[in-house]
Coordinates of C-alpha atoms in Angstrom, one line a residue:
Chain A
M6 CA 24.1 -57.7 8.2
M7 CA 23.2 -57.2 4.6
K8 CA 20.3 -54.9 5.5
M9 CA 22.6 -52.9 7.7
H10 CA 25.0 -52.5 4.8
L11 CA 22.1 -51.3 2.6
I12 CA 21.0 -48.7 5.1
V13 CA 24.5 -47.3 5.6
T14 CA 25.1 -47.2 1.8
S15 CA 21.7 -45.4 1.4
L16 CA 22.5 -42.8 4.0
I17 CA 25.9 -42.0 2.5
V18 CA 24.5 -41.7 -1.0
A19 CA 21.5 -39.7 0.1
A20 CA 23.6 -37.3 2.1
S21 CA 25.9 -36.9 -0.9
A22 CA 23.0 -36.1 -3.2
D23 CA 21.7 -33.5 -0.8
T24 CA 25.0 -31.8 -0.6
V25 CA 25.1 -31.5 -4.4
L26 CA 21.5 -30.3 -4.6
A27 CA 21.8 -27.8 -1.8
Q28 CA 24.9 -26.1 -3.0
P29 CA 24.8 -25.9 -6.8
A30 CA 26.8 -22.7 -7.0
E31 CA 29.8 -23.9 -5.0
P32 CA 32.7 -25.9 -6.4
A33 CA 32.0 -29.6 -6.6
A34 CA 32.3 -31.1 -3.2
P35 CA 33.9 -34.5 -2.6
A36 CA 31.4 -37.3 -3.3
V37 CA 31.3 -38.2 0.4
S38 CA 32.3 -35.6 2.9
P39 CA 33.6 -36.3 6.4
D40 CA 30.4 -34.7 7.8
D41 CA 28.3 -37.1 5.8
L42 CA 30.3 -40.0 6.9
N43 CA 29.8 -38.9 10.5
K44 CA 26.1 -38.7 10.0
A45 CA 26.1 -42.1 8.4
A46 CA 28.1 -43.5 11.3
D47 CA 25.6 -42.0 13.7
A48 CA 22.7 -43.6 11.9
T49 CA 24.5 -46.9 11.9
A50 CA 25.2 -46.7 15.5
E51 CA 21.6 -45.8 16.2
V52 CA 20.4 -48.8 14.3
A53 CA 22.9 -51.0 16.2
G54 CA 21.9 -49.5 19.5
V55 CA 25.3 -47.9 20.1
V56 CA 25.3 -44.4 21.7
P57 CA 27.6 -42.1 19.7
P58 CA 29.9 -39.8 21.5
P59 CA 28.6 -36.2 21.9
A60 CA 29.1 -34.2 18.7
A61 CA 31.4 -31.2 18.9
P62 CA 29.5 -28.0 18.4
P63 CA 29.6 -26.7 14.8
T64 CA 32.1 -24.0 14.2
I65 CA 30.3 -20.8 13.4
K66 CA 32.4 -18.3 11.4
P67 CA 32.0 -14.5 11.4
S68 CA 30.2 -13.0 8.5
S69 CA 32.2 -12.6 5.3
D70 CA 34.8 -9.9 4.9
D71 CA 34.4 -10.0 1.1
I72 CA 31.2 -8.1 1.2
D73 CA 31.5 -4.3 0.9
L74 CA 28.6 -2.7 2.6
G75 CA 29.6 0.7 1.1
A76 CA 28.9 -0.8 -2.3
L77 CA 25.3 -1.5 -1.1
G78 CA 24.9 2.1 0.2
L79 CA 24.9 0.6 3.7
D80 CA 28.2 1.6 5.1
P81 CA 27.6 2.0 8.8
A82 CA 30.1 4.9 9.0
T83 CA 28.5 7.0 6.3
A84 CA 24.9 5.9 5.7
A85 CA 22.6 8.7 6.8
A86 CA 19.5 6.5 6.3
A87 CA 18.9 3.0 5.1
D88 CA 17.8 4.4 1.8
D89 CA 18.6 8.1 1.0
Q90 CA 18.3 7.9 -2.8
L91 CA 15.8 10.0 -4.7
T92 CA 13.0 7.7 -5.7
V93 CA 11.0 8.5 -8.8
Y94 CA 7.9 6.5 -9.6
G95 CA 4.2 7.1 -10.5
F96 CA 1.0 5.7 -11.9
A97 CA -1.2 6.4 -14.9
D98 CA -4.6 5.2 -16.2
F99 CA -6.4 4.9 -19.4
S100 CA -10.2 4.5 -19.6
Y101 CA -13.0 3.9 -22.0
I102 CA -16.3 5.3 -20.6
M103 CA -19.8 5.0 -22.0
D104 CA -22.5 7.2 -20.4
Y105 CA -26.3 7.0 -21.0
F106 CA -28.9 9.4 -19.6
S107 CA -32.6 8.9 -19.5
N108 CA -33.3 12.7 -19.5
V109 CA -31.1 13.9 -22.4
S110 CA -30.4 17.6 -22.4
P111 CA -27.6 20.0 -23.4
V112 CA -26.1 19.3 -19.9
F113 CA -26.7 15.6 -19.8
R114 CA -25.9 13.9 -23.1
D115 CA -24.8 10.4 -23.9
S116 CA -21.2 9.9 -24.6
R117 CA -18.5 7.4 -25.5
T118 CA -14.9 8.3 -25.0
F119 CA -11.4 7.2 -24.4
A120 CA -9.6 9.1 -21.7
V121 CA -6.2 9.4 -20.1
G122 CA -7.2 10.5 -16.6
N123 CA -4.1 10.4 -14.5
L124 CA -0.4 10.6 -15.1
N125 CA 1.0 11.1 -11.6
L126 CA 4.7 11.3 -10.9
Y127 CA 6.1 10.9 -7.3
L128 CA 9.4 12.2 -6.1
A129 CA 10.4 10.8 -2.7
K130 CA 13.5 11.1 -0.6
N131 CA 14.7 10.4 2.9
L132 CA 16.5 13.6 3.9
T133 CA 17.8 12.2 7.2
N134 CA 16.9 9.2 9.3
K135 CA 13.9 11.1 10.6
A136 CA 13.0 13.5 7.8
R137 CA 11.4 12.7 4.5
A138 CA 10.0 14.7 1.5
L139 CA 7.4 13.7 -1.0
A140 CA 6.0 15.4 -4.0
E141 CA 3.3 14.1 -6.2
I142 CA 2.5 15.9 -9.5
R143 CA -0.3 15.1 -11.8
F144 CA 0.2 15.9 -15.4
T145 CA -3.1 16.6 -17.1
F146 CA -4.4 17.6 -20.5
L147 CA -6.7 20.0 -18.6
P148 CA -7.8 22.8 -18.7
N149 CA -8.3 22.2 -22.4
G150 CA -11.9 21.2 -23.0
S151 CA -13.2 22.1 -19.5
R152 CA -16.2 24.2 -18.9
N153 CA -16.1 27.6 -17.3
P154 CA -18.7 28.7 -14.7
D155 CA -20.3 30.9 -17.4
A156 CA -20.7 27.8 -19.6
T157 CA -18.0 28.8 -22.1
I158 CA -15.4 26.1 -23.0
V159 CA -11.7 26.4 -22.4
D160 CA -9.7 26.0 -25.6
S161 CA -5.9 25.8 -25.0
T162 CA -5.0 25.1 -28.6
A163 CA -1.9 27.0 -29.5
T164 CA 0.3 27.2 -32.5
D165 CA 3.6 25.4 -32.2
V166 CA 6.4 27.6 -33.5
T167 CA 8.8 24.6 -33.4
N168 CA 6.5 22.7 -35.8
Y169 CA 5.6 25.2 -38.6
S170 CA 2.9 26.8 -36.3
R171 CA 0.8 23.6 -36.3
P172 CA -1.9 23.4 -33.6
V173 CA -1.0 21.8 -30.3
Q174 CA -3.3 21.4 -27.3
W175 CA -1.3 22.2 -24.2
G176 CA -2.2 21.0 -20.7
G177 CA -1.3 21.7 -17.1
I178 CA -0.2 20.2 -13.9
V179 CA -1.9 19.6 -10.5
I180 CA 0.4 19.5 -7.5
E181 CA -1.3 16.8 -5.5
R182 CA 1.2 16.7 -2.7
A183 CA 4.4 18.5 -1.8
Y184 CA 5.5 18.2 1.8
V185 CA 8.3 17.5 4.2
E186 CA 7.8 15.5 7.4
Y187 CA 9.9 14.9 10.5
D188 CA 9.6 12.1 13.1
I189 CA 9.5 13.8 16.4
T190 CA 9.2 10.5 18.1
D191 CA 8.4 7.0 16.9
H192 CA 4.7 7.9 17.6
L193 CA 4.6 11.4 16.4
T194 CA 5.4 12.9 13.0
L195 CA 5.0 16.5 11.9
R196 CA 4.2 17.1 8.2
G197 CA 4.2 20.5 6.6
G198 CA 3.2 21.5 3.1
H199 CA 0.4 20.5 0.8
W200 CA -1.1 17.1 1.7
L201 CA -4.1 15.0 1.1
T202 CA -6.7 15.5 3.9
P203 CA -6.5 12.4 6.2
Y204 CA -10.1 11.2 6.1
G205 CA -11.9 8.1 5.1
I206 CA -10.4 5.5 2.9
W207 CA -10.3 6.6 -0.7
N208 CA -9.0 10.1 -0.3
I209 CA -5.5 9.1 0.8
D210 CA -5.8 6.1 -1.4
H211 CA -6.5 8.3 -4.4
G212 CA -4.3 6.6 -6.9
S213 CA -6.2 4.7 -9.6
P214 CA -4.2 1.5 -9.1
V215 CA -5.5 1.1 -5.5
I216 CA -9.1 2.1 -6.2
L217 CA -11.2 -0.9 -7.1
S218 CA -13.5 0.9 -9.5
P219 CA -12.4 3.1 -12.4
I220 CA -14.1 6.1 -10.6
R221 CA -14.2 6.8 -6.9
P222 CA -17.5 6.8 -5.2
Y223 CA -19.5 10.0 -5.9
V224 CA -19.4 11.2 -2.2
V225 CA -15.6 11.0 -2.2
G226 CA -15.3 13.0 -5.5
Q227 CA -17.7 15.6 -4.1
Q228 CA -15.1 16.7 -1.6
F229 CA -17.3 17.3 1.4
F230 CA -13.9 17.3 3.1
P231 CA -11.2 19.3 1.2
E232 CA -9.3 16.9 -0.9
H233 CA -6.0 18.7 -0.1
Q234 CA -5.0 21.2 2.5
T235 CA -1.9 23.4 2.9
G236 CA -0.6 23.6 6.4
L237 CA 0.5 21.3 9.2
D238 CA -0.5 17.7 9.9
L239 CA 0.7 16.2 13.2
F240 CA 0.1 12.4 13.1
G241 CA 1.3 9.1 14.5
S242 CA 0.2 5.8 15.9
Q243 CA 0.4 3.8 19.1
L244 CA 0.0 0.1 19.8
L245 CA -2.4 -0.6 22.6
G246 CA -2.5 -4.3 23.4
G247 CA -2.3 -5.3 19.8
V248 CA -4.7 -2.7 18.6
K249 CA -3.1 0.2 16.6
L250 CA -4.5 3.6 17.4
G251 CA -3.7 6.2 14.7
Y252 CA -4.3 9.9 15.0
H253 CA -4.0 13.1 13.0
V254 CA -4.5 16.8 14.0
T255 CA -4.4 19.3 11.2
A256 CA -4.2 23.1 10.9
S257 CA -4.4 24.7 7.5
N258 CA -5.5 27.6 5.3
G259 CA -8.7 25.7 4.8
R260 CA -10.6 25.7 1.6
G261 CA -10.4 28.8 -0.6
G262 CA -9.9 30.3 -4.0
A263 CA -6.1 30.0 -3.7
E264 CA -5.8 27.7 -0.8
A265 CA -2.3 26.4 -1.5
Q266 CA -0.6 29.7 -1.4
Q267 CA -2.8 32.3 0.3
D268 CA -5.4 32.0 3.1
Q269 CA -8.1 34.4 1.7
D270 CA -9.7 35.0 5.1
N271 CA -6.7 34.7 7.5
K272 CA -8.6 32.1 9.4
F273 CA -7.1 28.6 10.0
A274 CA -9.2 25.5 9.5
F275 CA -8.7 22.6 12.0
G276 CA -9.4 19.0 11.7
G277 CA -8.4 15.6 13.0
R278 CA -8.8 11.9 12.6
L279 CA -8.8 8.9 14.9
E280 CA -8.5 5.3 13.6
L281 CA -8.3 1.9 15.2
E282 CA -6.8 -1.1 13.5
T283 CA -7.1 -4.5 15.0
P284 CA -4.9 -7.5 14.3
W285 CA -7.9 -9.4 12.9
G286 CA -8.3 -7.1 9.9
L287 CA -10.8 -4.5 11.1
K288 CA -10.1 -0.8 10.7
V289 CA -12.5 1.9 12.0
G290 CA -12.0 5.6 11.6
G291 CA -13.6 8.9 12.3
S292 CA -12.6 12.3 10.8
Y293 CA -13.6 15.9 11.4
Y294 CA -12.9 19.2 9.7
R295 CA -14.1 22.8 10.4
G296 CA -13.1 25.9 8.5
R297 CA -14.2 28.8 6.4
Y298 CA -14.3 28.8 2.7
T299 CA -13.5 32.1 1.0
G300 CA -13.3 32.4 -2.7
L301 CA -11.3 34.8 -4.7
P302 CA -12.7 38.3 -4.9
P303 CA -14.5 38.8 -8.2
A304 CA -12.9 42.3 -8.5
L305 CA -10.3 44.3 -6.6
G306 CA -11.8 45.4 -3.3
A307 CA -14.9 43.2 -3.6
A308 CA -15.6 40.4 -1.2
G309 CA -15.4 36.8 -2.3
Q310 CA -18.0 34.2 -1.5
T311 CA -17.5 33.0 2.1
Y312 CA -19.2 30.5 4.4
L313 CA -18.4 28.3 7.3
E314 CA -18.2 24.6 6.7
R315 CA -18.0 21.6 9.0
A316 CA -17.5 18.0 7.8
F317 CA -17.4 14.8 9.7
G318 CA -17.3 11.2 8.5
G319 CA -16.9 7.6 9.6
D320 CA -15.3 4.7 7.7
I321 CA -14.9 1.0 8.3
Q322 CA -12.8 -1.5 6.5
F323 CA -12.6 -5.3 7.1
D324 CA -10.3 -7.8 5.5
L325 CA -10.7 -11.5 6.2
G326 CA -8.4 -13.4 3.9
A327 CA -9.6 -12.6 0.4
L328 CA -12.9 -11.0 1.6
H329 CA -12.9 -7.2 1.6
L330 CA -15.6 -4.9 3.0
Q331 CA -15.4 -1.2 3.2
S332 CA -17.8 1.7 3.8
E333 CA -17.6 5.5 4.2
V334 CA -20.3 8.0 5.3
I335 CA -19.6 11.7 5.1
V336 CA -21.6 14.7 6.1
R337 CA -20.9 18.4 5.4
D338 CA -22.7 21.3 6.9
R339 CA -22.5 24.7 5.2
H340 CA -23.5 27.9 7.0
Y341 CA -23.6 31.5 5.6
E342 CA -23.3 34.3 8.1
D343 CA -25.8 37.2 8.0
G344 CA -25.1 39.5 5.1
M345 CA -22.6 37.1 3.5
R346 CA -25.1 34.8 1.8
T347 CA -24.4 34.4 -1.9
T348 CA -27.0 34.3 -4.7
A349 CA -28.2 31.1 -6.2
P350 CA -30.8 30.2 -8.8
G351 CA -34.1 31.3 -7.4
G352 CA -32.8 33.5 -4.6
F353 CA -30.1 33.2 -2.0
A354 CA -28.0 30.1 -1.3
P355 CA -29.4 28.4 1.8
D356 CA -27.5 26.8 4.6
G357 CA -27.6 23.1 4.1
R358 CA -26.3 19.6 4.8
D359 CA -24.8 17.3 2.2
L360 CA -24.8 13.6 3.0
G361 CA -23.4 10.7 1.2
G362 CA -22.0 7.2 1.7
Y363 CA -21.3 3.9 0.1
A364 CA -20.8 0.3 1.2
L365 CA -18.7 -2.2 -0.8
I366 CA -18.0 -5.9 -0.7
G367 CA -15.4 -7.7 -2.8
Y368 CA -13.6 -11.0 -2.9
R369 CA -10.1 -11.5 -4.4
F370 CA -9.5 -14.8 -6.1
H371 CA -6.1 -16.2 -6.6
H372 CA -6.8 -17.2 -10.2
L373 CA -8.1 -15.4 -13.4
W374 CA -5.5 -12.6 -12.9
N375 CA -6.3 -12.4 -9.2
V376 CA -9.8 -11.2 -10.1
M377 CA -11.9 -9.4 -7.5
P378 CA -15.6 -9.2 -8.2
F379 CA -17.1 -6.4 -6.2
V380 CA -20.4 -4.6 -5.8
Y381 CA -21.3 -1.5 -3.9
S382 CA -24.1 0.8 -3.3
E383 CA -24.1 4.6 -2.9
L384 CA -26.4 7.2 -1.5
N385 CA -26.1 10.9 -2.1
K386 CA -28.3 13.6 -0.7
P387 CA -27.1 17.1 -1.7
S388 CA -28.2 20.2 0.1
D389 CA -28.5 21.9 -3.3
H390 CA -31.4 20.5 -5.2
T391 CA -30.7 22.1 -8.5
L392 CA -30.1 18.6 -10.1
Y393 CA -32.0 16.2 -7.8
E394 CA -32.7 15.6 -4.1
R395 CA -31.5 12.1 -3.7
G396 CA -29.3 9.8 -5.8
I397 CA -29.0 6.1 -5.3
A398 CA -26.4 4.1 -7.3
E399 CA -25.7 0.4 -7.7
I400 CA -22.3 -0.6 -9.0
A401 CA -20.9 -4.0 -10.0
G402 CA -17.5 -4.6 -11.3
L403 CA -14.4 -6.7 -11.8
N404 CA -10.9 -5.7 -10.7
F405 CA -8.1 -7.8 -12.2
R406 CA -4.6 -7.7 -10.9
P407 CA -2.4 -9.7 -13.3
S408 CA 0.6 -8.3 -11.6
P409 CA 1.1 -6.0 -8.6
S410 CA 1.8 -3.1 -11.0
L411 CA -1.0 -3.6 -13.5
V412 CA -4.7 -3.3 -12.7
L413 CA -7.6 -3.9 -15.2
K414 CA -11.1 -2.8 -14.3
A415 CA -14.6 -3.2 -15.7
V416 CA -17.7 -1.7 -14.1
A417 CA -21.4 -1.1 -14.7
V418 CA -23.1 1.7 -12.9
H419 CA -26.8 2.4 -12.5
V420 CA -28.0 5.6 -10.8
N421 CA -31.5 6.7 -10.0
S422 CA -32.2 10.3 -9.1
K423 CA -35.2 11.2 -7.0
G424 CA -37.1 14.4 -6.2
T425 CA -37.2 17.7 -7.9
G426 CA -34.4 19.2 -10.1
L427 CA -33.1 19.3 -13.6
F428 CA -32.4 15.6 -13.5
M429 CA -35.4 14.6 -11.4
N430 CA -36.4 11.0 -11.5
G431 CA -33.8 10.3 -14.1
V432 CA -31.7 7.3 -14.7
F433 CA -28.0 7.4 -15.5
R434 CA -26.1 4.4 -16.7
E435 CA -22.3 4.0 -17.2
I436 CA -20.1 1.3 -18.4
A437 CA -16.4 1.9 -17.9
F438 CA -13.2 0.0 -18.5
Q439 CA -9.8 1.1 -17.2
A440 CA -6.2 0.0 -17.2
S441 CA -4.1 1.6 -14.6
W442 CA -0.5 0.9 -13.9
V443 CA 2.4 1.8 -11.6
F444 CA 5.8 2.6 -13.0
Chain B
M24 CA 19.2 -60.0 -6.2
K25 CA 16.7 -57.9 -8.2
T26 CA 14.6 -57.4 -5.1
H27 CA 17.6 -56.1 -3.3
I28 CA 18.5 -53.7 -6.0
A29 CA 14.9 -52.5 -6.2
S30 CA 14.9 -52.0 -2.4
I31 CA 18.1 -50.0 -2.6
V32 CA 16.7 -47.8 -5.4
I33 CA 13.5 -47.2 -3.5
V34 CA 15.3 -46.4 -0.2
L35 CA 17.7 -44.0 -2.1
C36 CA 14.8 -42.2 -3.7
L37 CA 12.9 -41.8 -0.5
M38 CA 16.0 -40.6 1.3
V39 CA 16.8 -38.0 -1.3
L40 CA 13.2 -36.8 -1.3
I41 CA 13.1 -36.5 2.4
R42 CA 16.4 -34.7 2.5
A43 CA 15.4 -32.4 -0.2
A44 CA 12.1 -31.6 1.5
H45 CA 14.0 -30.9 4.7
A46 CA 16.4 -28.6 2.9
D47 CA 13.5 -26.5 1.6
G48 CA 12.0 -26.3 5.1
K49 CA 15.1 -24.8 6.8
K50 CA 14.3 -22.7 9.8
L51 CA 14.8 -19.0 9.2
V52 CA 16.4 -17.4 12.3
V53 CA 15.6 -13.8 13.0
V54 CA 18.9 -12.1 13.7
V55 CA 20.3 -8.8 14.9
A56 CA 23.9 -7.8 15.6
K57 CA 25.8 -9.7 18.3
G58 CA 25.6 -7.9 21.6
S59 CA 22.3 -6.2 20.9
S60 CA 20.0 -6.1 23.9
L61 CA 17.2 -7.3 21.6
T62 CA 16.9 -11.0 22.3
G63 CA 13.2 -11.5 21.7
I64 CA 10.4 -9.9 19.7
S65 CA 6.7 -10.6 19.3
R66 CA 5.5 -11.9 16.0
A67 CA 3.1 -8.9 15.8
E68 CA 6.0 -6.4 16.2
L69 CA 8.1 -8.3 13.7
K70 CA 5.2 -8.1 11.2
R71 CA 4.8 -4.4 11.8
C72 CA 8.5 -3.9 11.4
F73 CA 8.6 -5.7 8.0
L74 CA 5.5 -3.9 6.9
G75 CA 7.3 -0.6 7.1
E76 CA 6.1 0.7 10.5
P77 CA 8.5 2.1 13.1
V78 CA 9.4 -0.5 15.7
T79 CA 12.0 0.0 18.4
G80 CA 14.1 -2.8 19.8
G81 CA 17.2 -2.9 21.8
G82 CA 17.1 0.9 22.2
K83 CA 17.1 1.5 18.4
T84 CA 14.6 1.9 15.7
L85 CA 14.8 -1.4 13.8
V86 CA 15.8 -1.3 10.1
P87 CA 14.4 -4.5 8.4
F88 CA 16.2 -6.2 5.6
N89 CA 14.6 -8.9 3.4
A90 CA 16.0 -11.8 1.4
A91 CA 15.8 -11.4 -2.3
T92 CA 12.3 -11.8 -3.8
N93 CA 11.3 -15.2 -5.3
T94 CA 13.7 -17.1 -3.0
A95 CA 12.6 -19.8 -0.6
D96 CA 13.8 -17.7 2.3
R97 CA 11.7 -14.7 1.3
T98 CA 8.6 -16.7 0.5
G99 CA 8.8 -18.6 3.7
F100 CA 9.3 -15.5 5.9
D101 CA 6.6 -13.5 4.2
K102 CA 4.2 -16.4 4.6
A103 CA 5.1 -17.1 8.2
V104 CA 5.4 -13.6 9.5
L105 CA 3.3 -11.4 7.2
G106 CA 0.8 -14.0 6.3
M107 CA 1.0 -13.1 2.6
T108 CA 1.8 -14.9 -0.6
P109 CA 4.4 -13.4 -3.0
D110 CA 1.5 -11.8 -5.1
E111 CA -0.1 -10.3 -2.0
V112 CA 3.2 -8.9 -0.8
G113 CA 3.8 -7.3 -4.3
R114 CA 0.3 -5.7 -4.2
F115 CA 0.8 -4.5 -0.6
W116 CA 4.0 -2.6 -1.4
V117 CA 2.8 -1.2 -4.7
D118 CA -0.3 0.1 -3.0
R119 CA 1.8 1.7 -0.2
K120 CA 3.9 3.4 -2.8
V121 CA 0.9 4.9 -4.5
R122 CA -0.3 6.1 -1.1
G123 CA 3.0 7.8 -0.6
Q124 CA 4.0 5.6 2.3
S125 CA 7.4 4.1 3.0
A126 CA 8.9 1.7 0.5
A127 CA 9.6 -2.0 1.1
P128 CA 12.6 -3.0 3.2
R129 CA 15.8 -3.4 1.2
S130 CA 16.3 -6.8 -0.2
L131 CA 19.7 -8.3 0.0
P132 CA 21.1 -10.6 -2.6
S133 CA 22.3 -13.5 -0.4
A134 CA 22.4 -14.9 3.0
A135 CA 26.0 -13.8 3.3
H136 CA 25.0 -10.2 2.6
M137 CA 22.2 -10.6 5.2
A138 CA 24.6 -11.8 7.8
K139 CA 27.0 -9.0 7.1
V140 CA 24.3 -6.3 7.2
A141 CA 22.7 -7.7 10.3
A142 CA 26.0 -7.7 12.1
K143 CA 27.2 -4.3 11.0
F144 CA 24.4 -2.0 10.1
P145 CA 23.0 0.0 13.1
G146 CA 19.6 -1.3 14.1
A147 CA 19.4 -3.9 11.3
I148 CA 17.1 -6.9 11.7
G149 CA 17.0 -9.7 9.2
Y150 CA 16.7 -13.5 8.9
L151 CA 19.0 -16.3 8.0
P152 CA 18.7 -20.0 7.4
E153 CA 19.9 -21.7 10.5
D154 CA 22.9 -23.2 8.8
Q155 CA 24.0 -19.8 7.6
L156 CA 24.3 -18.2 11.1
T157 CA 27.5 -16.4 11.7
S158 CA 29.3 -15.6 14.9
D159 CA 28.6 -11.9 14.7
V160 CA 24.9 -12.1 14.6
Q161 CA 22.5 -12.9 17.4
P162 CA 19.4 -15.0 17.1
V163 CA 16.2 -13.4 18.3
A164 CA 13.4 -15.4 19.8
V165 CA 9.9 -14.8 18.3
D166 CA 7.0 -14.9 20.7
G167 CA 9.4 -16.3 23.2
I168 CA 10.3 -19.3 21.0
S169 CA 13.9 -19.7 20.0
Y170 CA 14.8 -21.3 16.7
P171 CA 16.1 -24.7 18.1
D172 CA 12.6 -25.2 19.6
P173 CA 10.6 -27.7 17.6
H174 CA 7.6 -25.3 17.7
Y175 CA 9.6 -22.5 15.9
N176 CA 7.7 -22.3 12.6
I177 CA 9.4 -19.6 10.5
V178 CA 10.8 -21.8 7.7
A179 CA 11.9 -21.4 4.1
Q180 CA 9.5 -22.6 1.4

C-alpha cells in the first residue's frame, strides 16, 4: 500500500513538473491539474488491475481568432502570392592571390595582390503567383586597369569635382541577369531576358559563396558555352518514379559583340539541357549549344569577325552525406566559313576544337567551421596553341563555412603546360585565399 | 525512512526526465486546411515541397510554411523530412539564393500562427505538434502513415 502511495505521488508530481516545463510562457497553472489527476488515477488503476472507463476524446478548438493574417502579409483575400515583397540581397568576395610563373615574361610575371572580385546585388520579386523577376548586377572596379586588345591599359582615373578635383578611379557594372519568368504549368516555365546559360554546374552556380575554390575551373571560365545569353529559356522538371528529369530549351541572340541588345547577324542560337536527379544524390546532365558568333564591325560598313560554334558538355555530381563529387567536361568546335576566316598570328585562324574538364572530390566535416578539404584536377586542350597545347592542373584546398552566409577558402594550384607556345613546358603556381559572404 | 525518501527522489527524477524527453519528441503532424482533398503525401513530395519545388496537392499548388528557426519543431521536421541539420539547411537556402532560385518557405512565429495559416491560406501546408492541432486543420498522412501510428517518425527534437 505504501508503494502504491509512492507511485501515485510520483506520477502527480512528475506530471505537474512537466506542465510547468512545457508551458513556461503561460500563466502559472495549478500545481495539480484535473488532467494530471486523471492520468494519475489511470496509472493507479493500471497498477491495481482496474480497467478505467474510456476517456472522452479531447476537445480540439479552432485556430486562434487573435492572429491577424493580414499583418503577416498572408491575408487570403488579398495576398497575390505567398511573398510578393521586393527582396534585395547579394554577395561579395575579397581575395589575396599570389602567382608564380616558371617562364617569366612581360605577359607572365609573378604577382601578389589583394582583390575585390565580386560585389553582386540581387533584386527579386514575385510579380504574381506565377510570374517572377530577377536582376543580378555586379558592381566592379573594371574597366580600370584592364588591358585592351592592342596591349594598352585602360585608365579610368578622373578628377572629382566634388572633392577639389582630386583623382578618383571609377568603375562599371555588369548586368549578370535580368529576366522575367512565367510558370505556364507546374512543369514548364518560360523565362525571357538576359540569363545565365543553363549548362554544367558552376555556370549557374557562379556566385563565389557556392564555389568551393576561390576561382572557378579554367574550362568554366573559358566560356566554351556563352556565360550569358539574351533571349528565351523554356524550362521545367518532371518526376518520373522518384527520378527528377529537368530540361531547358533556349533560343537567343547567341554570342556576339553586343549580344545583350543586338543580334549582329540576325541568326538565333539554339541550345538545350537535360538533367537527371536521383533521390540518392546523383545528378547527371548534358548540355548543347549551337550558334554564330559575330563581333562588332571594326568600322562602319565593314564586316565583323564571324564563325559558327557548337558546344556540348556533360556533368555529374554525387552527394553521399558529407562526401561530394563533381565533374564537368566541355567541348567547343569553331568553324569559319569560306572567305570569312579571320587573321591570326602566323596566318589565318584555323577551325578547331577546344576541350576541357575537371573532376573534384571533397568532404564536409561538421567541425572546424564545417571545413571541406577538396582536391581536383583539370585538363585543358585549347585549339589555339599560341600559349600552349595542353594544360594540366592539380588543385588542393580548404573551404570553411563558419556560418551559412560566410565562406573562407584557401587553395594551392599547380599547372603544367605542355607542347609548343609562348608558355610551353611552363609551370604556374598560385596560392589564393578568399572570404566571400552573402548579405 | 531514508531509503523511502531516496526512492521517492529517484522515482521523481526519472519520471521528470522521461516526461521531459517525451515532450521534446512530440510528433509533428503535417496539416492542411480542413476539407482539403489532400489526405496523404509521400515523404519525397513533402521534401520537394519544403525544398522550394512546385508540388501540387488537393488540386492546388502547395505553399509550404515552416516553424521558426532554432525551434524543436523546425529542427525535428528538417531532420526527418529534409534529412538536414540546421547548418545544412542554412547553407542550402543561402546557396539557392545565390543561384537566383526561390527563397525558403516562410517561417511562422508560433504553432498558433501555423494552425491559423494552414487553416486559412489557400494551398498552405505546414506542421504542428500533435497537441496543438486545431479543429480547422486536417492531418495529412505521410507515406500512408497517419500520426497516431507508432511508426510515424516526424518528431520534434
